[in-house]
Amino acid sequence: MKSVVNQLCQLQDLILVRDEHRATGDGAHLARLNEAIETMVQALPQDVGSFFHRLANRDHVITSPVHNGCCAVCGMRLPVSQIQAVRQCKTIQYCPGCSRILFEDLDAPQWVGAAPNRTEPRKNGISRFSAEALMVPDLVAGSASDAIEILAGKMEAEGFVSHADKLITSAMERESMLSTAMENGLAFPHVRGVEGGSLTLACGVSKEPFAWDSAGTQTNIVFLITIPSAVSAFYMRLIAGLTEAFLKEPNRRALLEAETPSALWKALTRATRYTVK
């Protein structure tokens, strides 16, 4: 049954990639994505396929990792007996709260940042997801893997996530489905299912453009984003806000001219103050 659960997780990833492509791409890869999704759906056992269709018609997040004894999407605390059943994976387990298919990945990277202090003022805009410590104004990269390795290492070194190596692997697996590079030198590599805290963003800027993918897409502004399962939908709003901000050449130039993490952070917060809420 573990192979079926893995199929469902891969299927969900493909569906979310298609959603991203519809929202931010030119539609050139929709036919290929649709064909891959249909092939995977047909390979599911009939009863699982029927349940998948019911879930997918409601929400494209159809699976949920178990984190700290809870469904990571809806937060429902699960009975110990069900957690054990998820681990044994002899039968498919469904969350009693949201009906999503449960799985456990003990080796997945986790968010390990400090919990917000209730006495501190509420953060707004991009500061809800990032910090000056996650800015890399002197990114030296020759490929997507180079850039992702540097930014993932930064996230781990600054105490935001664990297992940077696994973060890199997951981000590159996502890139293999469809490149996250866009026009204007932007790229948005990301990893879903990094549980334990909030969505997190690191930004790296290369003074010289480099080829991001096999198509040779030139990139010099990279946002690496880790996404907890519960906020998968919000990720698209964040991408839309960042894209809107950096369609403007002066905003891109401000990032490229930043020489220090402080200057890059100021340029990022200034550029996104109206587009990222």
Backbone as numpy.savetxt, mean C-alpha at the origin, in Angstrom:
# Nx Ny Nz CAx CAy CAz Cx Cy Cz
-6.21 -26.34 1.83 -7.03 -25.13 1.83 -6.17 -23.86 1.83
-4.92 -23.99 2.32 -4.05 -22.83 2.34 -3.81 -22.29 0.94
-3.73 -23.20 -0.04 -3.51 -22.73 -1.42 -4.71 -21.93 -1.93
-5.92 -22.29 -1.51 -7.12 -21.55 -1.91 -7.12 -20.16 -1.28
-6.75 -20.08 0.00 -6.68 -18.78 0.67 -5.62 -17.90 -0.01
-4.48 -18.49 -0.38 -3.45 -17.73 -1.09 -3.97 -17.23 -2.43
-4.74 -18.07 -3.12 -5.36 -17.65 -4.38 -6.27 -16.44 -4.17
-7.05 -16.49 -3.11 -7.98 -15.39 -2.82 -7.23 -14.10 -2.52
-6.13 -14.20 -1.79 -5.32 -13.01 -1.49 -4.73 -12.44 -2.78
-4.23 -13.31 -3.65 -3.68 -12.85 -4.93 -4.77 -12.24 -5.80
-5.95 -12.83 -5.77 -7.07 -12.32 -6.54 -7.47 -10.93 -6.06
-7.53 -10.77 -4.74 -7.84 -9.44 -4.20 -6.80 -8.42 -4.63
-5.52 -8.80 -4.59 -4.46 -7.88 -5.02 -4.68 -7.44 -6.46
-5.02 -8.38 -7.34 -5.25 -8.04 -8.74 -6.43 -7.08 -8.90
-7.50 -7.34 -8.14 -8.67 -6.48 -8.23 -8.34 -5.07 -7.77
-7.56 -4.96 -6.70 -7.19 -3.63 -6.20 -6.23 -2.93 -7.17
-5.35 -3.71 -7.81 -4.49 -3.13 -8.85 -5.35 -2.57 -9.99
-6.38 -3.32 -10.37 -7.28 -2.84 -11.43 -8.00 -1.55 -11.00
-8.43 -1.50 -9.73 -9.07 -0.28 -9.23 -8.12 0.91 -9.31
-6.87 0.69 -8.91 -5.87 1.76 -8.98 -5.67 2.22 -10.42
-5.59 1.24 -11.33 -5.34 1.57 -12.73 -6.51 2.37 -13.32
-7.71 2.01 -12.95 -8.87 2.77 -13.42 -8.83 4.20 -12.93
-8.36 4.37 -11.68 -8.38 5.71 -11.08 -7.21 6.57 -11.52
-6.05 5.96 -11.79 -4.86 6.78 -12.04 -4.19 6.50 -13.38
-4.56 5.42 -14.06 -3.90 5.07 -15.32 -4.70 5.51 -16.53
-4.22 5.09 -17.69 -4.89 5.45 -18.94 -5.80 4.34 -19.46
-5.92 3.27 -18.68 -6.80 2.17 -19.08 -6.16 1.18 -20.03
-4.88 1.36 -20.34 -4.23 0.53 -21.35 -4.10 -0.92 -20.92
-4.11 -1.17 -19.61 -3.87 -2.53 -19.13 -5.14 -3.19 -18.58
-6.28 -2.56 -18.75 -7.51 -3.11 -18.17 -7.86 -4.48 -18.73
-7.71 -4.66 -20.03 -8.07 -5.94 -20.64 -7.22 -7.07 -20.06
-5.92 -6.83 -19.92 -5.03 -7.85 -19.36 -5.39 -8.17 -17.91
-5.69 -7.13 -17.13 -6.05 -7.35 -15.74 -7.37 -8.09 -15.62
-8.34 -7.70 -16.43 -9.64 -8.39 -16.40 -9.50 -9.86 -16.75
-8.67 -10.16 -17.74 -8.47 -11.55 -18.15 -7.82 -12.36 -17.03
-6.80 -11.77 -16.37 -6.12 -12.46 -15.27 -7.07 -12.71 -14.10
-7.91 -11.72 -13.81 -8.87 -11.87 -12.70 -9.87 -12.97 -13.02
-10.40 -12.99 -14.23 -11.39 -13.99 -14.61 -10.79 -15.40 -14.57
-9.53 -15.52 -15.00 -8.86 -16.82 -14.97 -8.72 -17.33 -13.54
-8.37 -16.43 -12.62 -8.21 -16.83 -11.22 -9.54 -17.17 -10.57
-10.60 -16.44 -10.92 -11.92 -16.73 -10.37 -12.39 -18.11 -10.82
-12.18 -18.43 -12.08 -12.62 -19.73 -12.61 -11.85 -20.89 -11.97
-10.65 -20.61 -11.47 -9.84 -21.68 -10.87 -10.24 -21.96 -9.41
-11.10 -21.14 -8.84 -11.54 -21.35 -7.45 -12.53 -22.50 -7.38
-12.58 -23.22 -6.23 -13.66 -24.19 -6.03 -15.01 -23.50 -6.16
-16.01 -24.19 -6.66 -17.29 -23.57 -6.98 -17.92 -22.84 -5.80
-17.91 -23.48 -4.60 -18.54 -22.84 -3.46 -17.78 -21.59 -3.03
-16.45 -21.63 -3.10 -15.64 -20.47 -2.74 -15.84 -19.36 -3.78
-15.92 -19.75 -5.05 -16.15 -18.77 -6.10 -17.47 -18.04 -5.93
-18.51 -18.76 -5.55 -19.82 -18.14 -5.34 -19.76 -17.14 -4.20
-19.09 -17.53 -3.10 -18.98 -16.62 -1.96 -18.12 -15.42 -2.32
-17.06 -15.65 -3.10 -16.21 -14.55 -3.56 -17.02 -13.50 -4.30
-17.89 -13.95 -5.22 -18.69 -13.01 -6.00 -19.59 -12.18 -5.10
-20.17 -12.79 -4.08 -21.03 -12.04 -3.16 -20.23 -10.98 -2.40
-19.03 -11.36 -1.96 -18.19 -10.40 -1.25 -17.72 -9.28 -2.17
-17.25 -9.65 -3.36 -16.67 -8.66 -4.27 -17.71 -7.67 -4.77
-18.97 -8.09 -4.84 -20.02 -7.16 -5.25 -20.27 -6.09 -4.19
-19.87 -6.39 -2.95 -20.06 -5.44 -1.85 -18.83 -4.57 -1.62
-17.65 -5.19 -1.70 -16.40 -4.51 -1.35 -15.25 -5.29 -1.97
-14.29 -4.61 -2.56 -13.18 -5.30 -3.20 -12.12 -5.78 -2.22
-12.24 -5.42 -0.95 -11.39 -6.01 0.08 -12.12 -7.24 0.60
-11.74 -8.40 0.11 -12.50 -9.62 0.39 -11.81 -10.50 1.44
-10.54 -10.23 1.74 -9.83 -10.99 2.75 -9.35 -10.05 3.84
-9.07 -10.60 4.99 -8.56 -9.80 6.10 -7.58 -10.60 6.93
-6.40 -10.03 7.21 -5.48 -10.73 8.11 -5.99 -10.66 9.55
-5.60 -11.63 10.33 -5.87 -11.60 11.77 -4.71 -10.90 12.43
-5.01 -9.86 13.22 -3.96 -9.09 13.89 -4.35 -8.89 15.34
-3.48 -9.33 16.24 -3.73 -9.23 17.69 -5.09 -9.81 18.07
-5.43 -10.93 17.44 -6.66 -11.62 17.78 -7.92 -11.00 17.22
-7.76 -10.06 16.29 -8.92 -9.36 15.71 -8.88 -9.42 14.19
-10.04 -9.24 13.58 -10.11 -9.01 12.13 -9.51 -7.64 11.87
-8.49 -7.57 11.02 -7.79 -6.30 10.80 -8.65 -5.27 10.08
-9.70 -5.71 9.38 -10.53 -4.76 8.64 -11.62 -4.15 9.52
-12.41 -5.00 10.18 -13.53 -4.46 10.96 -13.24 -4.34 12.45
-12.14 -4.97 12.90 -11.74 -4.84 14.29 -12.42 -5.80 15.26
-13.26 -6.69 14.77 -13.94 -7.60 15.68 -12.95 -8.57 16.32
-13.06 -8.72 17.66 -12.23 -9.70 18.36 -12.78 -11.09 18.07
-11.87 -11.98 17.72 -12.26 -13.33 17.29 -12.11 -14.32 18.44
-12.97 -15.35 18.49 -12.82 -16.41 19.50 -11.48 -17.12 19.32
-10.89 -17.54 20.42 -9.60 -18.24 20.36 -9.70 -19.47 19.45
-10.83 -20.16 19.52 -10.99 -21.36 18.69 -10.93 -21.01 17.20
-11.48 -19.85 16.83 -11.45 -19.47 15.41 -10.04 -19.04 14.99
-9.32 -18.37 15.87 -7.94 -17.99 15.56 -7.11 -19.24 15.30
-7.32 -20.27 16.11 -6.61 -21.53 15.90 -6.99 -22.17 14.57
-8.27 -22.07 14.23 -8.75 -22.63 12.96 -8.14 -21.88 11.77
-7.97 -20.56 11.91 -7.33 -19.78 10.85 -5.89 -20.25 10.67
-5.19 -20.48 11.77 -3.80 -20.91 11.71 -3.67 -22.31 11.08
-4.59 -23.18 11.43 -4.54 -24.54 10.89 -4.93 -24.58 9.41
-5.82 -23.66 9.02 -6.21 -23.48 7.62 -6.71 -24.77 6.97
-7.50 -25.53 7.74 -8.11 -26.74 7.17 -9.43 -26.41 6.48
-10.06 -25.34 6.93 -11.28 -24.85 6.29 -11.19 -23.34 6.18
-11.95 -22.77 5.27 -11.98 -21.32 5.14 -12.75 -20.73 6.32
-12.18 -19.72 6.93 -12.79 -19.06 8.08 -13.25 -17.66 7.68
-14.46 -17.30 8.11 -15.04 -16.00 7.77 -15.19 -15.17 9.04
-14.92 -13.88 8.93 -15.09 -12.99 10.07 -16.57 -12.92 10.42
-16.94 -13.13 11.69 -18.36 -13.05 12.08 -18.90 -11.63 12.01
-18.01 -10.63 11.92 -18.47 -9.25 11.86 -18.68 -8.74 10.45
-17.68 -8.95 9.58 -17.76 -8.37 8.22 -17.81 -9.43 7.12
-17.73 -10.69 7.48 -17.83 -11.84 6.55 -16.62 -12.00 5.64
-15.57 -11.21 5.83 -14.39 -11.38 4.99 -13.66 -12.68 5.34
-12.89 -13.16 4.40 -12.15 -14.41 4.58 -10.88 -14.11 5.37
-10.69 -14.82 6.46 -9.59 -14.56 7.38 -8.35 -15.38 7.02
-7.18 -14.77 7.24 -5.92 -15.49 7.09 -4.92 -14.90 8.07
-3.82 -15.57 8.24 -2.77 -15.07 9.15 -1.43 -15.17 8.45
-0.68 -14.08 8.51 0.67 -14.04 7.93 1.61 -13.51 9.01
2.20 -14.42 9.77 3.03 -14.04 10.90 4.33 -13.38 10.46
4.73 -13.57 9.20 6.00 -13.00 8.71 5.82 -11.66 8.03
4.60 -11.16 7.94 4.36 -9.90 7.25 4.98 -8.74 8.02
5.46 -7.69 7.32 5.94 -6.50 8.03 4.81 -5.88 8.85
5.17 -5.28 9.97 4.19 -4.68 10.86 4.54 -3.21 11.12
3.52 -2.41 11.37 3.73 -1.02 11.80 4.12 -1.05 13.27
5.22 -0.40 13.61 5.71 -0.45 14.99 5.94 0.96 15.56
5.37 1.97 14.91 5.55 3.34 15.38 4.89 3.58 16.74
5.26 4.67 17.37 4.70 5.02 18.67 3.24 5.44 18.52
2.42 5.03 19.47 1.01 5.43 19.47 0.92 6.93 19.70
-0.05 7.62 19.06 -0.18 9.07 19.25 -0.49 9.42 20.70
0.09 10.51 21.15 -0.15 11.01 22.51 -1.43 11.83 22.51
-2.37 11.45 23.37 -3.68 12.13 23.37 -3.59 13.60 23.75
-2.51 13.97 24.41 -2.37 15.38 24.82 -1.81 16.25 23.70
-1.29 15.61 22.65 -0.74 16.37 21.54 -1.86 16.86 20.62
-1.66 18.00 19.95 -2.67 18.48 18.99 -2.89 17.47 17.88
-4.11 17.40 17.38 -4.43 16.48 16.29 -3.67 16.87 15.04
-3.06 15.90 14.39 -2.31 16.18 13.16 -3.27 16.34 11.98
-2.85 17.14 11.02 -3.67 17.38 9.83 -2.86 17.10 8.57
-3.59 16.91 7.47 -2.96 16.76 6.17 -1.96 15.63 6.11
-0.87 15.85 5.38 0.12 14.81 5.14 0.82 14.39 6.43
0.82 15.26 7.45 1.50 14.92 8.71 0.79 13.79 9.45
-0.45 13.46 9.05 -1.13 12.29 9.62 -0.46 11.00 9.19
0.25 11.02 8.07 0.78 9.79 7.48 2.30 9.76 7.37
2.94 10.88 7.59 4.38 10.93 7.35 5.03 11.87 8.36
6.36 12.07 8.18 7.12 12.91 9.10 8.42 13.32 8.42
9.04 14.34 8.96 10.31 14.81 8.41 11.35 13.70 8.40
11.27 12.80 9.39 12.25 11.70 9.48 12.16 10.74 8.30
11.06 10.78 7.56 10.86 9.86 6.43 11.13 10.52 5.08
11.81 11.67 5.10 12.14 12.38 3.87 13.58 12.05 3.44
13.77 11.74 2.16 15.10 11.44 1.61 15.31 12.35 0.40
15.91 13.53 0.60 16.06 14.48 -0.50 17.20 14.15 -1.45
18.05 13.20 -1.06 19.22 12.86 -1.87 19.18 11.40 -2.31
18.02 10.96 -2.76 17.83 9.58 -3.20 18.75 9.27 -4.37
19.57 8.25 -4.23 20.46 7.82 -5.32 20.01 6.43 -5.72
19.32 6.33 -6.84 18.73 5.06 -7.27 18.84 4.92 -8.79
19.02 3.69 -9.21 19.06 3.43 -10.64 17.90 2.58 -11.11
17.04 2.19 -10.16 15.92 1.33 -10.49 14.87 1.43 -9.40
13.70 0.84 -9.66 12.64 0.81 -8.66 13.10 0.07 -7.41
13.80 -1.05 -7.58 14.23 -1.82 -6.42 15.20 -1.03 -5.55
16.07 -0.25 -6.19 16.99 0.59 -5.42 16.22 1.60 -4.56
15.29 2.30 -5.19 14.52 3.34 -4.49 13.70 2.74 -3.36
13.04 1.63 -3.62 12.20 0.99 -2.60 13.06 0.50 -1.44
14.23 -0.05 -1.74 15.13 -0.53 -0.68 15.55 0.62 0.23
15.88 1.75 -0.35 16.30 2.91 0.46 15.16 3.41 1.33
13.99 3.56 0.76 12.86 4.12 1.51 12.34 3.14 2.56
12.31 1.84 2.23 11.89 0.85 3.22 12.88 0.80 4.37
14.18 0.88 4.06 15.19 0.93 5.10 15.03 2.15 6.00
14.66 3.26 5.39 14.42 4.49 6.16 13.25 4.30 7.12
12.17 3.69 6.63 11.00 3.43 7.49 11.37 2.57 8.69
12.18 1.54 8.44 12.57 0.66 9.54 13.54 1.37 10.49
14.52 2.07 9.94 15.52 2.74 10.77 14.90 3.80 11.67
13.85 4.44 11.19 13.20 5.50 11.98 12.10 4.97 12.89
11.95 3.64 12.95 11.03 3.05 13.90 9.57 3.10 13.52
9.27 3.04 12.20 7.88 3.05 11.76 7.38 1.65 11.40
8.22 0.83 10.78 7.81 -0.52 10.38 8.90 -1.51 10.72
8.53 -2.78 10.77 9.50 -3.86 10.97 9.77 -4.55 9.63
10.82 -5.33 9.58 11.11 -6.21 8.45 11.14 -5.46 7.10
12.08 -4.53 6.98 12.21 -3.79 5.72 12.42 -4.73 4.54
13.13 -5.85 4.77 13.39 -6.77 3.67 12.10 -7.35 3.10
11.15 -7.66 3.99 9.87 -8.19 3.53 9.02 -7.11 2.88
9.19 -5.89 3.36 8.50 -4.76 2.75 8.97 -4.59 1.31
10.28 -4.70 1.10 10.85 -4.57 -0.24 10.31 -5.66 -1.16
10.31 -6.90 -0.66 9.82 -8.02 -1.46 8.37 -7.81 -1.87
7.53 -7.41 -0.91 6.10 -7.21 -1.20 5.89 -6.06 -2.19
6.65 -4.98 -2.02 6.51 -3.85 -2.94 6.92 -4.23 -4.36
7.97 -5.02 -4.50 8.41 -5.44 -5.83 7.45 -6.44 -6.45
6.83 -7.29 -5.62 5.80 -8.19 -6.14 4.63 -7.38 -6.70
4.28 -6.30 -6.00 3.21 -5.42 -6.50 3.63 -4.76 -7.82
4.88 -4.34 -7.92 5.36 -3.72 -9.16 5.31 -4.71 -10.32
5.50 -5.99 -10.03 5.50 -6.99 -11.10 4.11 -7.15 -11.72
3.06 -6.80 -10.97 1.71 -6.86 -11.52 1.46 -5.72 -12.50
1.85 -4.52 -12.09 1.68 -3.33 -12.93 2.50 -2.21 -12.30
3.29 -1.54 -13.11 4.15 -0.48 -12.61 3.34 0.62 -11.93
3.87 1.17 -10.83 3.20 2.27 -10.14 3.76 3.62 -10.58
4.65 3.62 -11.58 5.16 4.88 -12.10 4.08 5.59 -12.91
4.07 6.93 -12.79 3.09 7.74 -13.50 3.81 8.84 -14.26
3.02 9.70 -14.89 3.62 10.82 -15.61 4.21 11.82 -14.63
4.98 12.75 -15.14 5.61 13.82 -14.36 6.66 13.30 -13.38
7.20 12.10 -13.64 8.29 11.60 -12.82 7.88 11.06 -11.47
6.59 10.77 -11.27 6.10 10.28 -9.99 5.99 8.76 -9.98
6.22 8.16 -8.82 5.99 6.72 -8.63 5.43 6.51 -7.23
4.50 5.55 -7.11 3.80 5.30 -5.85 3.87 3.82 -5.46
5.06 3.27 -5.24 5.13 1.88 -4.78 4.45 1.76 -3.41
3.83 0.61 -3.16 3.12 0.47 -1.90 2.96 -0.99 -1.51
2.66 -1.18 -0.22 2.44 -2.52 0.32 1.20 -2.48 1.19
0.26 -3.37 0.90 -0.96 -3.47 1.71 -0.77 -4.50 2.83
-1.61 -4.38 3.86 -1.60 -5.36 4.92 -0.51 -5.17 5.94
0.03 -3.94 6.06 1.01 -3.64 7.11 0.23 -3.17 8.33
-0.09 -4.13 9.21 -1.03 -3.85 10.30 -0.32 -3.29 11.54
-1.12 -2.78 12.46 -0.60 -2.33 13.74 -0.66 -0.85 13.96
-0.93 -0.08 12.93 -0.97 1.37 13.08 -1.63 2.02 11.90
-1.07 3.15 11.51 -1.70 3.94 10.47 -0.98 3.78 9.13
-1.61 4.28 8.09 -0.98 4.39 6.79 0.29 5.23 6.95
1.38 4.83 6.30 2.67 5.52 6.47 3.29 5.79 5.10
3.90 6.98 4.97 4.45 7.41 3.69 5.88 7.92 3.88
6.78 7.43 3.03 8.14 7.97 2.94 8.32 8.56 1.55
9.07 9.64 1.46 9.27 10.32 0.18 10.75 10.43 -0.13
11.11 10.04 -1.35 12.49 10.17 -1.80 12.55 10.93 -3.12
13.54 11.79 -3.25 13.68 12.62 -4.46 15.07 12.42 -5.03
15.13 12.01 -6.29 16.39 11.85 -7.01 16.60 13.06 -7.91
17.76 13.65 -7.82 18.04 14.84 -8.65 18.09 14.48 -10.14
18.47 13.24 -10.41 18.53 12.77 -11.80 17.45 11.71 -12.01
16.63 11.84 -13.07 15.61 10.81 -13.34 16.27 9.46 -13.64
15.55 8.39 -13.31 16.04 7.05 -13.60 14.87 6.20 -14.11
15.20 5.12 -14.82 14.17 4.24 -15.39 13.55 3.40 -14.29
12.23 3.52 -14.14 11.54 2.82 -13.06 11.16 1.39 -13.44
10.77 1.18 -14.69 10.23 -0.12 -15.08 10.80 -0.54 -16.43
10.33 -1.69 -16.92 10.85 -2.22 -18.19 10.50 -1.34 -19.37
9.49 -0.49 -19.21 9.12 0.44 -20.28 10.02 1.66 -20.28
10.89 1.77 -19.27 11.82 2.90 -19.20 11.19 4.18 -18.69
10.08 4.09 -17.98 9.41 5.27 -17.44 10.35 6.03 -16.52
10.59 7.29 -16.82 11.54 8.10 -16.05 10.89 8.63 -14.77
11.60 8.43 -13.67 11.07 8.76 -12.35 12.12 9.48 -11.52
11.67 10.48 -10.76 12.60 11.07 -9.79 11.93 11.48 -8.47
10.62 11.29 -8.34 9.92 11.55 -7.08 9.17 10.28 -6.70
9.55 9.68 -5.57 9.02 8.37 -5.18 8.35 8.46 -3.82
7.12 7.97 -3.74 6.40 7.88 -2.47 6.19 6.39 -2.17
6.83 5.88 -1.13 6.60 4.51 -0.68 5.55 4.56 0.43
4.48 3.78 0.27 3.34 3.85 1.19 3.03 2.46 1.72
2.86 2.34 3.03 2.38 1.10 3.64 0.94 1.32 4.08
0.10 0.29 3.83 -1.34 0.47 3.95 -1.95 -0.62 4.82
-2.49 -0.28 5.99 -3.24 -1.28 6.76 -4.51 -1.68 6.01
-4.95 -2.91 6.22 -6.13 -3.42 5.50 -7.36 -2.55 5.70
-7.52 -1.99 6.89 -8.73 -1.23 7.20 -8.84 0.08 6.43
-7.72 0.57 5.88 -7.78 1.87 5.18 -7.42 1.72 3.71
-7.66 0.54 3.15 -7.34 0.31 1.73 -8.04 1.32 0.83
-9.29 1.64 1.15 -10.05 2.57 0.30 -9.48 3.98 0.40
-9.02 4.37 1.59 -8.49 5.73 1.74 -7.22 5.93 0.94
-6.47 4.86 0.72 -5.23 4.97 -0.06 -5.47 5.66 -1.40
-6.58 5.32 -2.06 -6.86 5.93 -3.36 -7.10 7.43 -3.24
-7.70 7.87 -2.15 -7.88 9.31 -1.93 -6.54 10.00 -1.72
-5.64 9.32 -1.01 -4.31 9.90 -0.80 -3.56 10.04 -2.12
-3.60 8.98 -2.94 -2.93 9.03 -4.24 -3.52 10.15 -5.11
-4.83 10.27 -5.09 -5.48 11.33 -5.87 -5.01 12.70 -5.41
-4.90 12.89 -4.09 -4.46 14.17 -3.56 -3.01 14.47 -3.91
-2.15 13.47 -3.82 -0.74 13.67 -4.18 -0.60 13.96 -5.67
-1.34 13.21 -6.49 -1.27 13.41 -7.94 -1.74 14.81 -8.30
-2.85 15.25 -7.70 -3.35 16.60 -7.97 -2.31 17.66 -7.61
-1.66 17.48 -6.47 -0.67 18.46 -6.03 0.52 18.52 -6.97
0.98 17.36 -7.44 2.23 17.33 -8.19 2.03 17.28 -9.70
0.79 17.49 -10.14 0.59 17.83 -11.55 1.13 19.22 -11.83
1.26 20.01 -10.78 1.73 21.39 -10.90 3.25 21.41 -10.86
3.83 21.93 -11.92 5.29 21.93 -12.05 5.99 22.67 -10.92
5.49 23.82 -10.42 6.18 24.48 -9.31 6.29 23.61 -8.06
5.26 22.79 -7.81 5.32 21.91 -6.64 6.38 20.82 -6.83
6.47 20.26 -8.04 7.50 19.26 -8.30 8.89 19.89 -8.19
9.03 21.07 -8.72 10.33 21.76 -8.67 10.75 22.03 -7.22
9.77 22.38 -6.37 10.10 22.64 -4.97 10.67 21.39 -4.29
10.12 20.21 -4.61 10.66 18.97 -4.05 12.07 18.72 -4.56
12.26 18.92 -5.86 13.55 18.64 -6.47 14.64 19.58 -5.97
14.28 20.77 -5.57 15.26 21.77 -5.11 15.58 21.63 -3.63
14.81 20.83 -2.91 15.05 20.66 -1.47 16.37 19.92 -1.24
17.19 20.44 -0.36 18.50 19.85 -0.10 18.57 19.08 1.22
17.62 19.32 2.11 17.64 18.68 3.42 16.28 18.03 3.70
16.23 17.07 4.63 14.93 16.49 5.00 13.94 17.55 5.46
14.41 18.54 6.19 13.52 19.61 6.66 12.93 20.39 5.50
13.76 20.73 4.52 13.29 21.49 3.37 12.32 20.66 2.54
12.61 19.36 2.39 11.72 18.49 1.61 10.38 18.34 2.32
10.40 18.20 3.63 9.17 18.08 4.41 8.32 19.34 4.27
8.96 20.49 4.35 8.22 21.75 4.21 7.62 21.88 2.81
8.37 21.48 1.80 7.86 21.56 0.42 6.69 20.60 0.23
6.78 19.41 0.82 5.71 18.42 0.69 4.45 18.89 1.40
4.57 19.37 2.62 3.40 19.81 3.37 2.76 21.04 2.71
3.58 21.92 2.18 3.04 23.12 1.51 2.28 22.74 0.23
2.85 21.82 -0.54 2.23 21.43 -1.82 0.92 20.70 -1.63
0.78 19.97 -0.50 -0.40 19.11 -0.31 -1.40 19.68 0.69
-1.23 20.92 1.12 -2.08 21.43 2.21 -3.55 21.51 1.83
-3.84 21.62 0.52 -5.25 21.69 0.09 -5.74 20.39 -0.54
-4.83 19.50 -0.90 -5.24 18.28 -1.64 -5.25 17.02 -0.78
-4.52 17.01 0.33 -4.49 15.85 1.22 -5.08 16.25 2.56
-6.24 15.70 2.88 -6.95 16.08 4.12 -6.79 15.02 5.18
